[in-house]
Amino acid sequence: MDMNSFKQEVILYSKEIGIDKIGFTSATAFTELKGRLIRQQELDYQSGFEEADIEKRVRPELIFDKPQSIISIALAYPSKLKDAPQSTKSDRRGIFCRASWGTDYHTVLRNKLQLLEDFIKDKVPGAMTKSMVDTGELSDRAVAERAGIGWSAKNSMIITPEFGSYVYLGDMITNLPFEPDQPMEDQCGTCNKCVDVCPTGALVQGGQLNSSVALRS
Ligand code: B12
């Protein structure tokens, strides 16, 4: 099978089903991330939501038989509410975090990944896949960064040139040898505003978040 043209087919199909960005990376170990995760654990900077087994987080072959590639997807969420109801003295309105508007993002991304899995399996009999969104073993950001979805920013988010950081991420491990994409260059440069103004000080330094502070406040 010509993997390059199949990759293009997968990209085209992803657009059809409303995936905003897609990238491909190898399934090799996330070696740099490992040290990072150990350090976060030692410092007690973790949130408790992370997969506890660090080896599983950084070595895809521990959670999938003979992995060859990982597909990363990003879905943008709206950052502005059209015709937002005004809060008035007699009719007070609360403000919900924009990331919580609409259907739970886990459901939305899982459904898109399922469609993508069905498409791949239909075209390539014997294709194996394992998808995850947020609650899986892998670091969704580390996958997205390596697959060229965006850069790993100082505020610790993956920032895309198109949608900023307002994207949710999902991953699919496969046994197909898709050609990997290139990671994107860091675009934070010397800007340090997020760290300087972080109201709780949870951003300890560029790229490092102390979750225990973030969750306490
Ligand atoms: C635990 C967790 C949290 C914790 C801790 C967040 C954190 N910064 O670590 C808490 C509860 C605080 C949290 C909050 C939020 N989260 Co959260 N969270 C996760 C979860 C489950 C694991 C993240 C993790 O392992 N962090 C540990 C750090 C160490 O690793 P990492 O961020 O994954 O990977 C990066 C760093 O390791 C860095 N890195 C690696 N080596 C090195 C070396 C150096 C020197 C440096 C500087 C950096 C660096 O590069 C990696 C890739 O970018 C992921 C889902 C998943 N399974 O991955 C979602 C996830 C990261 N969260 C997400 C979101 C949307 C949020 C919130 C915006 C939710 C909200 N509305 O408030 C906030 C953002 C807060 C923030 N600035 O991070 C998205 C991020 C999307 C994006 N664009 O980046 C994810 C990917 C969920 C998803 N599938 O979409 N989250």
PDB file of N, CA, C and O in Angstrom, residues 153-216:
ATOM      1  N   ALA A 153       3.866  25.506  24.820  1.00  0.00           N
ATOM      2  CA  ALA A 153       4.082  26.902  25.197  1.00  0.00           C
ATOM      3  C   ALA A 153       4.464  27.066  26.663  1.00  0.00           C
ATOM      4  O   ALA A 153       4.357  26.139  27.458  1.00  0.00           O
ATOM      5  N   LYS A 154       4.862  28.290  27.011  1.00  0.00           N
ATOM      6  CA  LYS A 154       5.274  28.549  28.392  1.00  0.00           C
ATOM      7  C   LYS A 154       4.118  28.386  29.378  1.00  0.00           C
ATOM      8  O   LYS A 154       4.330  28.054  30.538  1.00  0.00           O
ATOM      9  N   ASN A 155       2.879  28.642  28.908  1.00  0.00           N
ATOM     10  CA  ASN A 155       1.732  28.455  29.814  1.00  0.00           C
ATOM     11  C   ASN A 155       1.379  26.979  29.953  1.00  0.00           C
ATOM     12  O   ASN A 155       0.353  26.625  30.514  1.00  0.00           O
ATOM     13  N   SER A 156       2.208  26.132  29.388  1.00  0.00           N
ATOM     14  CA  SER A 156       2.131  24.667  29.427  1.00  0.00           C
ATOM     15  C   SER A 156       1.068  24.096  28.496  1.00  0.00           C
ATOM     16  O   SER A 156       0.841  22.900  28.479  1.00  0.00           O
ATOM     17  N   MET A 157       0.432  24.978  27.689  1.00  0.00           N
ATOM     18  CA  MET A 157      -0.566  24.515  26.722  1.00  0.00           C
ATOM     19  C   MET A 157       0.091  24.249  25.368  1.00  0.00           C
ATOM     20  O   MET A 157       1.141  24.808  25.067  1.00  0.00           O
ATOM     21  N   ILE A 158      -0.579  23.412  24.552  1.00  0.00           N
ATOM     22  CA  ILE A 158      -0.200  23.323  23.142  1.00  0.00           C
ATOM     23  C   ILE A 158      -0.905  24.472  22.444  1.00  0.00           C
ATOM     24  O   ILE A 158      -2.143  24.591  22.504  1.00  0.00           O
ATOM     25  N   ILE A 159      -0.139  25.346  21.824  1.00  0.00           N
ATOM     26  CA  ILE A 159      -0.723  26.477  21.109  1.00  0.00           C
ATOM     27  C   ILE A 159      -0.622  26.225  19.608  1.00  0.00           C
ATOM     28  O   ILE A 159       0.455  25.878  19.108  1.00  0.00           O
ATOM     29  N   THR A 160      -1.747  26.392  18.927  1.00  0.00           N
ATOM     30  CA  THR A 160      -1.748  26.245  17.467  1.00  0.00           C
ATOM     31  C   THR A 160      -1.772  27.636  16.853  1.00  0.00           C
ATOM     32  O   THR A 160      -2.412  28.545  17.412  1.00  0.00           O
ATOM     33  N   PRO A 161      -1.104  27.830  15.711  1.00  0.00           N
ATOM     34  CA  PRO A 161      -1.146  29.155  15.079  1.00  0.00           C
ATOM     35  C   PRO A 161      -2.569  29.537  14.692  1.00  0.00           C
ATOM     36  O   PRO A 161      -2.933  30.705  14.729  1.00  0.00           O
ATOM     37  N   GLU A 162      -3.420  28.548  14.349  1.00  0.00           N
ATOM     38  CA  GLU A 162      -4.767  28.839  13.854  1.00  0.00           C
ATOM     39  C   GLU A 162      -5.772  29.162  14.958  1.00  0.00           C
ATOM     40  O   GLU A 162      -6.623  30.034  14.816  1.00  0.00           O
ATOM     41  N   PHE A 163      -5.725  28.423  16.054  1.00  0.00           N
ATOM     42  CA  PHE A 163      -6.786  28.518  17.075  1.00  0.00           C
ATOM     43  C   PHE A 163      -6.247  28.902  18.454  1.00  0.00           C
ATOM     44  O   PHE A 163      -6.975  28.854  19.436  1.00  0.00           O
ATOM     45  N   GLY A 164      -5.014  29.254  18.524  1.00  0.00           N
ATOM     46  CA  GLY A 164      -4.412  29.515  19.830  1.00  0.00           C
ATOM     47  C   GLY A 164      -4.391  28.247  20.658  1.00  0.00           C
ATOM     48  O   GLY A 164      -4.253  27.141  20.111  1.00  0.00           O
ATOM     49  N   SER A 165      -4.597  28.399  21.962  1.00  0.00           N
ATOM     50  CA  SER A 165      -4.557  27.207  22.835  1.00  0.00           C
ATOM     51  C   SER A 165      -5.938  26.590  22.990  1.00  0.00           C
ATOM     52  O   SER A 165      -6.102  25.577  23.668  1.00  0.00           O
ATOM     53  N   TYR A 166      -6.953  27.215  22.328  1.00  0.00           N
ATOM     54  CA  TYR A 166      -8.327  26.739  22.509  1.00  0.00           C
ATOM     55  C   TYR A 166      -8.625  25.492  21.684  1.00  0.00           C
ATOM     56  O   TYR A 166      -9.514  25.481  20.835  1.00  0.00           O
ATOM     57  N   VAL A 167      -7.840  24.451  21.901  1.00  0.00           N
ATOM     58  CA  VAL A 167      -8.086  23.172  21.218  1.00  0.00           C
ATOM     59  C   VAL A 167      -8.034  22.032  22.227  1.00  0.00           C
ATOM     60  O   VAL A 167      -7.239  22.052  23.170  1.00  0.00           O
ATOM     61  N   TYR A 168      -8.885  21.053  21.987  1.00  0.00           N
ATOM     62  CA  TYR A 168      -8.804  19.802  22.724  1.00  0.00           C
ATOM     63  C   TYR A 168      -8.086  18.785  21.853  1.00  0.00           C
ATOM     64  O   TYR A 168      -8.140  18.872  20.622  1.00  0.00           O
ATOM     65  N   LEU A 169      -7.434  17.841  22.531  1.00  0.00           N
ATOM     66  CA  LEU A 169      -6.567  16.905  21.810  1.00  0.00           C
ATOM     67  C   LEU A 169      -7.000  15.459  21.995  1.00  0.00           C
ATOM     68  O   LEU A 169      -7.539  15.090  23.041  1.00  0.00           O
ATOM     69  N   GLY A 170      -6.755  14.658  20.980  1.00  0.00           N
ATOM     70  CA  GLY A 170      -6.997  13.215  21.072  1.00  0.00           C
ATOM     71  C   GLY A 170      -5.908  12.485  20.306  1.00  0.00           C
ATOM     72  O   GLY A 170      -5.259  13.082  19.434  1.00  0.00           O
ATOM     73  N   ASP A 171      -5.685  11.220  20.626  1.00  0.00           N
ATOM     74  CA  ASP A 171      -4.626  10.459  19.946  1.00  0.00           C
ATOM     75  C   ASP A 171      -5.133   9.094  19.525  1.00  0.00           C
ATOM     76  O   ASP A 171      -6.021   8.527  20.175  1.00  0.00           O
ATOM     77  N   MET A 172      -4.512   8.563  18.478  1.00  0.00           N
ATOM     78  CA  MET A 172      -4.808   7.204  18.024  1.00  0.00           C
ATOM     79  C   MET A 172      -3.491   6.486  17.709  1.00  0.00           C
ATOM     80  O   MET A 172      -2.751   6.894  16.809  1.00  0.00           O
ATOM     81  N   ILE A 173      -3.224   5.422  18.468  1.00  0.00           N
ATOM     82  CA  ILE A 173      -2.040   4.612  18.158  1.00  0.00           C
ATOM     83  C   ILE A 173      -2.450   3.635  17.050  1.00  0.00           C
ATOM     84  O   ILE A 173      -3.563   3.104  17.069  1.00  0.00           O
ATOM     85  N   THR A 174      -1.567   3.409  16.082  1.00  0.00           N
ATOM     86  CA  THR A 174      -1.901   2.468  15.003  1.00  0.00           C
ATOM     87  C   THR A 174      -0.721   1.524  14.736  1.00  0.00           C
ATOM     88  O   THR A 174       0.404   1.792  15.155  1.00  0.00           O
ATOM     89  N   ASN A 175      -1.007   0.460  14.015  1.00  0.00           N
ATOM     90  CA  ASN A 175       0.062  -0.449  13.588  1.00  0.00           C
ATOM     91  C   ASN A 175       0.449  -0.178  12.131  1.00  0.00           C
ATOM     92  O   ASN A 175       1.024  -1.026  11.465  1.00  0.00           O
ATOM     93  N   LEU A 176       0.126   1.043  11.644  1.00  0.00           N
ATOM     94  CA  LEU A 176       0.439   1.401  10.259  1.00  0.00           C
ATOM     95  C   LEU A 176       1.592   2.405  10.214  1.00  0.00           C
ATOM     96  O   LEU A 176       1.612   3.354  11.008  1.00  0.00           O
ATOM     97  N   PRO A 177       2.528   2.221   9.273  1.00  0.00           N
ATOM     98  CA  PRO A 177       3.726   3.076   9.266  1.00  0.00           C
ATOM     99  C   PRO A 177       3.514   4.411   8.541  1.00  0.00           C
ATOM    100  O   PRO A 177       4.132   4.677   7.509  1.00  0.00           O
ATOM    101  N   PHE A 178       2.650   5.267   9.090  1.00  0.00           N
ATOM    102  CA  PHE A 178       2.454   6.586   8.479  1.00  0.00           C
ATOM    103  C   PHE A 178       3.747   7.398   8.600  1.00  0.00           C
ATOM    104  O   PHE A 178       4.434   7.336   9.633  1.00  0.00           O
ATOM    105  N   GLU A 179       4.034   8.181   7.585  1.00  0.00           N
ATOM    106  CA  GLU A 179       5.201   9.076   7.611  1.00  0.00           C
ATOM    107  C   GLU A 179       4.979  10.152   8.683  1.00  0.00           C
ATOM    108  O   GLU A 179       3.941  10.823   8.692  1.00  0.00           O
ATOM    109  N   PRO A 180       5.946  10.327   9.612  1.00  0.00           N
ATOM    110  CA  PRO A 180       5.726  11.337  10.664  1.00  0.00           C
ATOM    111  C   PRO A 180       5.811  12.768  10.136  1.00  0.00           C
ATOM    112  O   PRO A 180       6.544  13.036   9.192  1.00  0.00           O
ATOM    113  N   ASP A 181       5.058  13.670  10.774  1.00  0.00           N
ATOM    114  CA  ASP A 181       5.168  15.102  10.469  1.00  0.00           C
ATOM    115  C   ASP A 181       6.265  15.713  11.351  1.00  0.00           C
ATOM    116  O   ASP A 181       6.716  15.085  12.312  1.00  0.00           O
ATOM    117  N   GLN A 182       6.628  16.942  11.025  1.00  0.00           N
ATOM    118  CA  GLN A 182       7.691  17.620  11.787  1.00  0.00           C
ATOM    119  C   GLN A 182       7.103  18.455  12.921  1.00  0.00           C
ATOM    120  O   GLN A 182       6.068  19.107  12.718  1.00  0.00           O
ATOM    121  N   PRO A 183       7.741  18.453  14.085  1.00  0.00           N
ATOM    122  CA  PRO A 183       7.270  19.348  15.159  1.00  0.00           C
ATOM    123  C   PRO A 183       7.398  20.808  14.734  1.00  0.00           C
ATOM    124  O   PRO A 183       8.186  21.130  13.843  1.00  0.00           O
ATOM    125  N   MET A 184       6.606  21.654  15.375  1.00  0.00           N
ATOM    126  CA  MET A 184       6.600  23.079  15.032  1.00  0.00           C
ATOM    127  C   MET A 184       7.618  23.819  15.893  1.00  0.00           C
ATOM    128  O   MET A 184       7.874  23.421  17.028  1.00  0.00           O
ATOM    129  N   GLU A 185       8.128  24.912  15.354  1.00  0.00           N
ATOM    130  CA  GLU A 185       9.067  25.700  16.136  1.00  0.00           C
ATOM    131  C   GLU A 185       8.357  26.435  17.278  1.00  0.00           C
ATOM    132  O   GLU A 185       7.217  26.883  17.094  1.00  0.00           O
ATOM    133  N   ASP A 186       9.044  26.577  18.398  1.00  0.00           N
ATOM    134  CA  ASP A 186       8.482  27.319  19.524  1.00  0.00           C
ATOM    135  C   ASP A 186       8.248  28.771  19.108  1.00  0.00           C
ATOM    136  O   ASP A 186       9.100  29.371  18.451  1.00  0.00           O
ATOM    137  N   GLN A 187       7.091  29.336  19.433  1.00  0.00           N
ATOM    138  CA  GLN A 187       6.829  30.724  19.038  1.00  0.00           C
ATOM    139  C   GLN A 187       6.622  31.635  20.242  1.00  0.00           C
ATOM    140  O   GLN A 187       6.166  32.763  20.101  1.00  0.00           O
ATOM    141  N   CYS A 188       6.927  31.147  21.436  1.00  0.00           N
ATOM    142  CA  CYS A 188       6.799  32.020  22.611  1.00  0.00           C
ATOM    143  C   CYS A 188       7.941  33.043  22.627  1.00  0.00           C
ATOM    144  O   CYS A 188       7.765  34.167  23.108  1.00  0.00           O
ATOM    145  N   GLY A 189       9.079  32.634  22.152  1.00  0.00           N
ATOM    146  CA  GLY A 189      10.233  33.537  22.134  1.00  0.00           C
ATOM    147  C   GLY A 189      10.565  34.044  23.524  1.00  0.00           C
ATOM    148  O   GLY A 189      10.546  33.280  24.489  1.00  0.00           O
ATOM    149  N   THR A 190      10.788  35.347  23.621  1.00  0.00           N
ATOM    150  CA  THR A 190      11.160  35.903  24.929  1.00  0.00           C
ATOM    151  C   THR A 190       9.931  36.312  25.752  1.00  0.00           C
ATOM    152  O   THR A 190      10.061  36.759  26.889  1.00  0.00           O
ATOM    153  N   CYS A 191       8.745  36.178  25.163  1.00  0.00           N
ATOM    154  CA  CYS A 191       7.515  36.553  25.893  1.00  0.00           C
ATOM    155  C   CYS A 191       7.361  35.666  27.125  1.00  0.00           C
ATOM    156  O   CYS A 191       7.476  34.448  27.036  1.00  0.00           O
ATOM    157  N   ASN A 192       7.093  36.287  28.257  1.00  0.00           N
ATOM    158  CA  ASN A 192       6.973  35.540  29.509  1.00  0.00           C
ATOM    159  C   ASN A 192       5.729  35.987  30.280  1.00  0.00           C
ATOM    160  O   ASN A 192       5.616  35.784  31.486  1.00  0.00           O
ATOM    161  N   LYS A 193       4.784  36.616  29.541  1.00  0.00           N
ATOM    162  CA  LYS A 193       3.635  37.263  30.190  1.00  0.00           C
ATOM    163  C   LYS A 193       2.835  36.285  31.047  1.00  0.00           C
ATOM    164  O   LYS A 193       2.407  36.615  32.143  1.00  0.00           O
ATOM    165  N   CYS A 194       2.596  35.072  30.542  1.00  0.00           N
ATOM    166  CA  CYS A 194       1.742  34.125  31.286  1.00  0.00           C
ATOM    167  C   CYS A 194       2.351  33.794  32.648  1.00  0.00           C
ATOM    168  O   CYS A 194       1.638  33.708  33.646  1.00  0.00           O
ATOM    169  N   VAL A 195       3.667  33.643  32.680  1.00  0.00           N
ATOM    170  CA  VAL A 195       4.332  33.320  33.953  1.00  0.00           C
ATOM    171  C   VAL A 195       4.301  34.555  34.855  1.00  0.00           C
ATOM    172  O   VAL A 195       3.956  34.464  36.042  1.00  0.00           O
ATOM    173  N   ASP A 196       4.598  35.717  34.279  1.00  0.00           N
ATOM    174  CA  ASP A 196       4.661  36.947  35.068  1.00  0.00           C
ATOM    175  C   ASP A 196       3.324  37.290  35.730  1.00  0.00           C
ATOM    176  O   ASP A 196       3.302  37.795  36.848  1.00  0.00           O
ATOM    177  N   VAL A 197       2.214  37.038  35.022  1.00  0.00           N
ATOM    178  CA  VAL A 197       0.914  37.464  35.574  1.00  0.00           C
ATOM    179  C   VAL A 197       0.082  36.315  36.126  1.00  0.00           C
ATOM    180  O   VAL A 197      -1.058  36.533  36.546  1.00  0.00           O
ATOM    181  N   CYS A 198       0.610  35.108  36.148  1.00  0.00           N
ATOM    182  CA  CYS A 198      -0.168  33.963  36.639  1.00  0.00           C
ATOM    183  C   CYS A 198      -0.691  34.311  38.041  1.00  0.00           C
ATOM    184  O   CYS A 198       0.093  34.500  38.977  1.00  0.00           O
ATOM    185  N   PRO A 199      -2.028  34.425  38.209  1.00  0.00           N
ATOM    186  CA  PRO A 199      -2.565  34.977  39.468  1.00  0.00           C
ATOM    187  C   PRO A 199      -2.245  34.146  40.700  1.00  0.00           C
ATOM    188  O   PRO A 199      -2.190  34.672  41.810  1.00  0.00           O
ATOM    189  N   THR A 200      -2.047  32.844  40.531  1.00  0.00           N
ATOM    190  CA  THR A 200      -1.820  31.989  41.706  1.00  0.00           C
ATOM    191  C   THR A 200      -0.354  31.597  41.862  1.00  0.00           C
ATOM    192  O   THR A 200       0.016  30.981  42.855  1.00  0.00           O
ATOM    193  N   GLY A 201       0.434  31.900  40.835  1.00  0.00           N
ATOM    194  CA  GLY A 201       1.831  31.473  40.874  1.00  0.00           C
ATOM    195  C   GLY A 201       1.982  29.988  40.555  1.00  0.00           C
ATOM    196  O   GLY A 201       3.048  29.403  40.767  1.00  0.00           O
ATOM    197  N   ALA A 202       0.903  29.380  40.043  1.00  0.00           N
ATOM    198  CA  ALA A 202       0.972  27.944  39.729  1.00  0.00           C
ATOM    199  C   ALA A 202       1.950  27.665  38.588  1.00  0.00           C
ATOM    200  O   ALA A 202       2.554  26.599  38.537  1.00  0.00           O
ATOM    201  N   LEU A 203       2.095  28.648  37.681  1.00  0.00           N
ATOM    202  CA  LEU A 203       3.109  28.491  36.632  1.00  0.00           C
ATOM    203  C   LEU A 203       4.457  28.842  37.246  1.00  0.00           C
ATOM    204  O   LEU A 203       4.820  30.008  37.377  1.00  0.00           O
ATOM    205  N   VAL A 204       5.169  27.826  37.641  1.00  0.00           N
ATOM    206  CA  VAL A 204       6.415  28.022  38.376  1.00  0.00           C
ATOM    207  C   VAL A 204       7.464  28.688  37.493  1.00  0.00           C
ATOM    208  O   VAL A 204       8.200  29.582  37.899  1.00  0.00           O
ATOM    209  N   GLN A 205       7.527  28.212  36.259  1.00  0.00           N
ATOM    210  CA  GLN A 205       8.384  28.808  35.231  1.00  0.00           C
ATOM    211  C   GLN A 205       7.813  28.361  33.887  1.00  0.00           C
ATOM    212  O   GLN A 205       6.907  27.519  33.858  1.00  0.00           O
ATOM    213  N   GLY A 206       8.318  28.943  32.810  1.00  0.00           N
ATOM    214  CA  GLY A 206       7.795  28.589  31.489  1.00  0.00           C
ATOM    215  C   GLY A 206       7.744  27.078  31.306  1.00  0.00           C
ATOM    216  O   GLY A 206       8.754  26.402  31.453  1.00  0.00           O
ATOM    217  N   GLY A 207       6.545  26.531  31.038  1.00  0.00           N
ATOM    218  CA  GLY A 207       6.396  25.106  30.756  1.00  0.00           C
ATOM    219  C   GLY A 207       6.249  24.223  31.974  1.00  0.00           C
ATOM    220  O   GLY A 207       6.088  23.019  31.835  1.00  0.00           O
ATOM    221  N   GLN A 208       6.277  24.826  33.160  1.00  0.00           N
ATOM    222  CA  GLN A 208       6.137  23.988  34.362  1.00  0.00           C
ATOM    223  C   GLN A 208       5.012  24.498  35.256  1.00  0.00           C
ATOM    224  O   GLN A 208       5.057  25.625  35.744  1.00  0.00           O
ATOM    225  N   LEU A 209       4.014  23.608  35.468  1.00  0.00           N
ATOM    226  CA  LEU A 209       2.858  23.969  36.281  1.00  0.00           C
ATOM    227  C   LEU A 209       2.842  23.151  37.569  1.00  0.00           C
ATOM    228  O   LEU A 209       3.034  21.938  37.532  1.00  0.00           O
ATOM    229  N   ASN A 210       2.619  23.831  38.688  1.00  0.00           N
ATOM    230  CA  ASN A 210       2.430  23.134  39.954  1.00  0.00           C
ATOM    231  C   ASN A 210       0.929  22.938  40.141  1.00  0.00           C
ATOM    232  O   ASN A 210       0.211  23.850  40.531  1.00  0.00           O
ATOM    233  N   SER A 211       0.466  21.720  39.831  1.00  0.00           N
ATOM    234  CA  SER A 211      -0.977  21.469  39.831  1.00  0.00           C
ATOM    235  C   SER A 211      -1.596  21.619  41.201  1.00  0.00           C
ATOM    236  O   SER A 211      -2.768  21.970  41.321  1.00  0.00           O
ATOM    237  N   SER A 212      -0.832  21.347  42.263  1.00  0.00           N
ATOM    238  CA  SER A 212      -1.448  21.429  43.580  1.00  0.00           C
ATOM    239  C   SER A 212      -1.845  22.877  43.880  1.00  0.00           C
ATOM    240  O   SER A 212      -2.859  23.130  44.514  1.00  0.00           O
ATOM    241  N   VAL A 213      -1.070  23.838  43.370  1.00  0.00           N
ATOM    242  CA  VAL A 213      -1.438  25.249  43.542  1.00  0.00           C
ATOM    243  C   VAL A 213      -2.615  25.569  42.627  1.00  0.00           C
ATOM    244  O   VAL A 213      -3.588  26.196  43.023  1.00  0.00           O
ATOM    245  N   ALA A 214      -2.530  25.076  41.359  1.00  0.00           N
ATOM    246  CA  ALA A 214      -3.586  25.371  40.385  1.00  0.00           C
ATOM    247  C   ALA A 214      -4.936  24.869  40.880  1.00  0.00           C
ATOM    248  O   ALA A 214      -5.956  25.528  40.727  1.00  0.00           O
ATOM    249  N   LEU A 215      -4.964  23.691  41.504  1.00  0.00           N
ATOM    250  CA  LEU A 215      -6.230  23.102  41.923  1.00  0.00           C
ATOM    251  C   LEU A 215      -6.741  23.661  43.246  1.00  0.00           C
ATOM    252  O   LEU A 215      -7.927  23.613  43.526  1.00  0.00           O
ATOM    253  N   ARG A 216      -5.817  24.178  44.068  1.00  0.00           N
ATOM    254  CA  ARG A 216      -6.230  24.739  45.364  1.00  0.00           C
ATOM    255  C   ARG A 216      -6.977  26.059  45.168  1.00  0.00           C
ATOM    256  O   ARG A 216      -7.863  26.389  45.916  1.00  0.00           O
TER     257      ARG A 216
END
